[in-house]
Amino acid sequence: MQQVAKPNIKGFIMTTSYANILKPLHLGFTTIKNRVVMGSMHTGLEDRFYNYPKLAAYFGERAKGGVGLIITGGISPNRQGWLLPAGGTMNHIGDIAPHRLVTHAVHKHGAKILMQILHAGRYGYQPFVVSASPIKSPISMFKPRQMSDKLILETIQDYADTASLAKKAGYDGVEIMGSEGYLLNQFLSRHVNQREDRWGGPIENRMRFAVEIVKAIREKVGEKFIICFRLSMLDLVHEGNTMHEVITIAQALEKAGITLLNTGIGWHEARIPTIVTSVPRAAFVDYTAEVKKHVTVPVIASNRINMPETAEEILAAGKADMVQMARPLLADAFWVNKTATNRVDEINTCIACNQACLDHSFQNKRASCLVNPRAAHETELVYIKTKKPKKIAVVGGGVAGMSAATIAAERGHDVTLFEALNDVGGQFNLAKVVPGKEEFHETIRYFKVQIEKTGVDLRLNTKVNREQLEREGFDEVVVATGVIPRGLKIEESDAPQVLSYAEVLRGAPVGHSVAVIGAGGIGFDVSEFLLKPENQPQPQPLSDWMREWGIDPNPDYMTEGGFVPAEVEPPIRQIYLMQRKTTPLGIGLGKTSGWVHRAQLKKHAVRMMRGVQYKAVTNEGLWVESNGHDQLLRVDTIVVCAGQESVKDLMPKEGELTLANYHIIGGAKLAGELDAKRAIREGAELAAKL
Ligand code: NAP
Ligand code: SF4
């Protein structure tokens, strides 16, 4: 099919044909209707049988949205394999009943579903942990017991039994988790496997465990059952495998009977980012393509594939047979259907922030999605068409306001959205210029399209007051007026060299030596923004990004784990990032992304100062007290990132009579914990009730 190009709302080029994405994949005994795989993502619902109706609704919605193949969150084959105490396990006939709800919900819409078998090995956060060798992982407090020969053989049997039970539960197959540093990956690589028996030593021994598992499963389930293996194509840990070893494993797995080969990149303990938003799109696809050259089973590419253009490009180039996305399908359950019907600009794009999905999983909370609060809450947050349309005003076009306005309008209300500035987007317009946060453009694009599609009456450059709102006869008023940056209250803090973060991100000139006051998310963002050379293209080119993080760019890498020495350009500014608290800087950042920001600033020699008291601004710089001493930081510019204050003038005082009902959401409601996740969720929850 010929591909026609048209500009999208951002001015980027999008293809209007996604023939490769939509092509069925024939596996001989079964057919997957298209090339999109919803990858495994632990939601937290898998672990308790009473949550399976919710899990079925979550997967059912994605199947309805058109995805070809779904892979569940990890289910353990036995107690030693638990990720968390009493995690989801399948090793008894009694375990299968709740799973039938899931397989039925998915099959109803013509999609296929695999159950992932995950043995956490030394990543388990529980006392029964085992591994190839008794080496503790840096991300769990529990030291593993070395698996005996007997236990290895029993575990192989456990995998086969679990796969057989999965078949009885109606699954179309299983995925064996062999990447991201979990048990099988621990055996496959020298990083953890230091055994000298038949399960350790050369690659032929290290891969024996994985290969025997595949053989045992195949023998137990027969030919007409999908066995997918998720293989680490790039370990990114010391003493990790080389590409030659990865290919050796892939070929042995193929011979043992796998149906599909999936991609894993980097162990969870790796200190190179693999999925956060600053990782360029499809950054690792060439490693998958390299493995694909050496096997005949269909190969699945993964990591930072979030939009159809990227997916189509990978498939069209023959780099993979399928594309895997987990988070993008949390963000938009209807990703495939929108792609198939040429509505790509309606896709709610995953911005790879991890804030509501992985960060929640790591905090043992149910996963959801920052841009789609319905994810994994499909039975609780429901947008029902209203029978009593109301006239609703939403004041403030940030993400809270846009979320409320578009959902209320979708439900059938008559909605007017007032925005004082000449564009919607609010704080996201500041975030999108931060290097590595280019995906934030997509959220603004999504909401703009939703505003148009749902018929919201958008009034830009309109600062409304209470009298106007009352005059126009609104039934409900949603105050989403957001925040203003908090100023600094010290001597001479109104001097011209003192700027707010908003001024800086909007392009105000900044000197070569800078003090950044406040080390929350925005202090870190502003520091990264100020480190970016003016001529550096945005998004950062893949080759530059790889060089900066020390990733071997050769897909046929000979380096163990795929490392090369990182090359970092000298910083273009001297930055002091500081806070009053004495805790380490950045500990409040996201669990799965904060370390990337901290590493990035460290690499660029940003000086982190804690326990600082701000004294005065002078022509020479900033006077601070640090470690009991007064000190002058000779800086040209001081950027204040000291949090925000709510703007809520429109809210009536308590007891005041008004014609409309007033509601307050997002930053206007609470600036202290301003975050986009809460803002979008509050907008959605309110709109669902109005
Ligand atoms: P924040 O996280 O609350 O941080 C504010 C910083 O300012 C703190 O370091 C605080 O530290 C300091 N501060 C507070 N009051 C001050 C005062 N009166 N004078 C001087 N310093 C003061 O706020 P933010 O950085 O503006 O971020 C806002 C929200 O945006 C966050 O909650 C987050 O959800 C979101 N966000 C997240 C990310 C991310 O995770 N990557 C990035 C951007 C934004 P001391 O009190 O110790 O001085
Ligand atoms: Fe993507 Fe962020 Fe949603 Fe996770 S929370 S699915 S990373 S947008």
mmCIF file of C-alpha atoms and ligand atoms in Angstrom, residues 355 437 486-488 501 517-523 525 578-581 588-590 593 597 614 641-644 671-676, ligand 1:
data_model
loop_
_atom_site.group_PDB
_atom_site.id
_atom_site.type_symbol
_atom_site.label_atom_id
_atom_site.label_comp_id
_atom_site.label_asym_id
_atom_site.label_seq_id
_atom_site.Cartn_x
_atom_site.Cartn_y
_atom_site.Cartn_z
ATOM 1 C CA GLN A 355 4.727 8.056 37.330
ATOM 2 C CA LYS A 437 10.680 15.671 27.740
ATOM 3 C CA ARG A 486 6.594 30.842 44.440
ATOM 4 C CA GLY A 487 8.962 33.801 44.771
ATOM 5 C CA LEU A 488 12.040 34.088 46.973
ATOM 6 C CA TYR A 501 11.704 28.844 36.404
ATOM 7 C CA ILE A 517 17.139 27.490 44.271
ATOM 8 C CA GLY A 518 14.912 24.498 45.012
ATOM 9 C CA ALA A 519 15.722 20.914 44.044
ATOM 10 C CA GLY A 520 12.300 19.407 43.367
ATOM 11 C CA GLY A 521 11.338 18.011 39.956
ATOM 12 C CA ILE A 522 11.434 21.482 38.452
ATOM 13 C CA GLY A 523 14.864 22.383 39.909
ATOM 14 C CA ASP A 525 14.403 19.976 34.989
ATOM 15 C CA MET A 578 20.421 23.695 46.243
ATOM 16 C CA GLN A 579 17.770 23.127 48.865
ATOM 17 C CA ARG A 580 17.232 23.925 52.540
ATOM 18 C CA LYS A 581 16.572 20.341 53.591
ATOM 19 C CA GLY A 588 11.478 12.822 46.130
ATOM 20 C CA LEU A 589 11.717 12.242 42.369
ATOM 21 C CA GLY A 590 10.068 9.222 40.741
ATOM 22 C CA SER A 593 13.241 7.874 36.828
ATOM 23 C CA HIS A 597 18.036 12.788 36.516
ATOM 24 C CA TYR A 614 19.495 31.809 51.451
ATOM 25 C CA CYS A 641 12.342 26.756 41.570
ATOM 26 C CA ALA A 642 10.838 26.970 45.049
ATOM 27 C CA GLY A 643 7.501 25.325 44.286
ATOM 28 C CA GLN A 644 4.216 27.027 43.509
ATOM 29 C CA ALA A 671 -0.042 23.492 44.922
ATOM 30 C CA GLY A 672 1.978 21.687 47.554
ATOM 31 C CA GLU A 673 1.680 18.405 45.757
ATOM 32 C CA LEU A 674 1.154 19.773 42.301
ATOM 33 C CA ASP A 675 1.588 17.011 39.851
ATOM 34 C CA ALA A 676 0.103 16.159 36.502
HETATM 35 P P1 NAP B 1 8.640 20.641 44.751
HETATM 36 O O1 NAP B 1 8.908 19.281 44.318
HETATM 37 O O2 NAP B 1 7.706 20.894 45.859
HETATM 38 O O3 NAP B 1 10.050 21.301 45.101
HETATM 39 C C1 NAP B 1 10.169 22.623 45.548
HETATM 40 C C2 NAP B 1 11.602 22.882 45.971
HETATM 41 O O4 NAP B 1 11.679 24.200 46.452
HETATM 42 C C3 NAP B 1 12.095 21.992 47.062
HETATM 43 O O5 NAP B 1 13.428 21.634 46.743
HETATM 44 C C4 NAP B 1 12.048 22.853 48.321
HETATM 45 O O6 NAP B 1 13.155 22.415 49.079
HETATM 46 C C5 NAP B 1 12.185 24.252 47.779
HETATM 47 N N1 NAP B 1 11.384 25.252 48.471
HETATM 48 C C6 NAP B 1 10.101 25.152 48.876
HETATM 49 N N2 NAP B 1 9.699 26.311 49.443
HETATM 50 C C7 NAP B 1 10.730 27.158 49.360
HETATM 51 C C8 NAP B 1 10.919 28.518 49.770
HETATM 52 N N3 NAP B 1 9.957 29.205 50.346
HETATM 53 N N4 NAP B 1 12.130 29.072 49.539
HETATM 54 C C9 NAP B 1 13.114 28.379 48.968
HETATM 55 N N5 NAP B 1 12.997 27.092 48.567
HETATM 56 C C10 NAP B 1 11.808 26.498 48.758
HETATM 57 O O7 NAP B 1 8.111 21.524 43.549
HETATM 58 P P2 NAP B 1 8.599 21.608 42.037
HETATM 59 O O8 NAP B 1 9.989 21.248 41.831
HETATM 60 O O9 NAP B 1 8.153 22.952 41.618
HETATM 61 O O10 NAP B 1 7.730 20.529 41.314
HETATM 62 C C11 NAP B 1 6.327 20.604 41.377
HETATM 63 C C12 NAP B 1 5.704 19.267 41.050
HETATM 64 O O11 NAP B 1 5.884 19.028 39.664
HETATM 65 C C13 NAP B 1 6.311 18.094 41.777
HETATM 66 O O12 NAP B 1 5.600 17.778 42.927
HETATM 67 C C14 NAP B 1 6.230 16.998 40.759
HETATM 68 O O13 NAP B 1 5.081 16.239 40.955
HETATM 69 C C15 NAP B 1 6.112 17.676 39.425
HETATM 70 N N6 NAP B 1 7.338 17.473 38.634
HETATM 71 C C16 NAP B 1 7.984 16.269 38.646
HETATM 72 C C17 NAP B 1 9.111 16.080 37.901
HETATM 73 C C18 NAP B 1 9.839 14.771 37.898
HETATM 74 O O14 NAP B 1 9.531 13.882 38.647
HETATM 75 N N7 NAP B 1 10.826 14.581 37.069
HETATM 76 C C19 NAP B 1 9.610 17.116 37.154
HETATM 77 C C20 NAP B 1 8.967 18.340 37.182
HETATM 78 C C21 NAP B 1 7.842 18.508 37.928
HETATM 79 P P3 NAP B 1 13.526 22.997 50.521
HETATM 80 O O15 NAP B 1 12.234 23.232 51.214
HETATM 81 O O16 NAP B 1 14.375 21.925 51.128
HETATM 82 O O17 NAP B 1 14.321 24.211 50.258
#
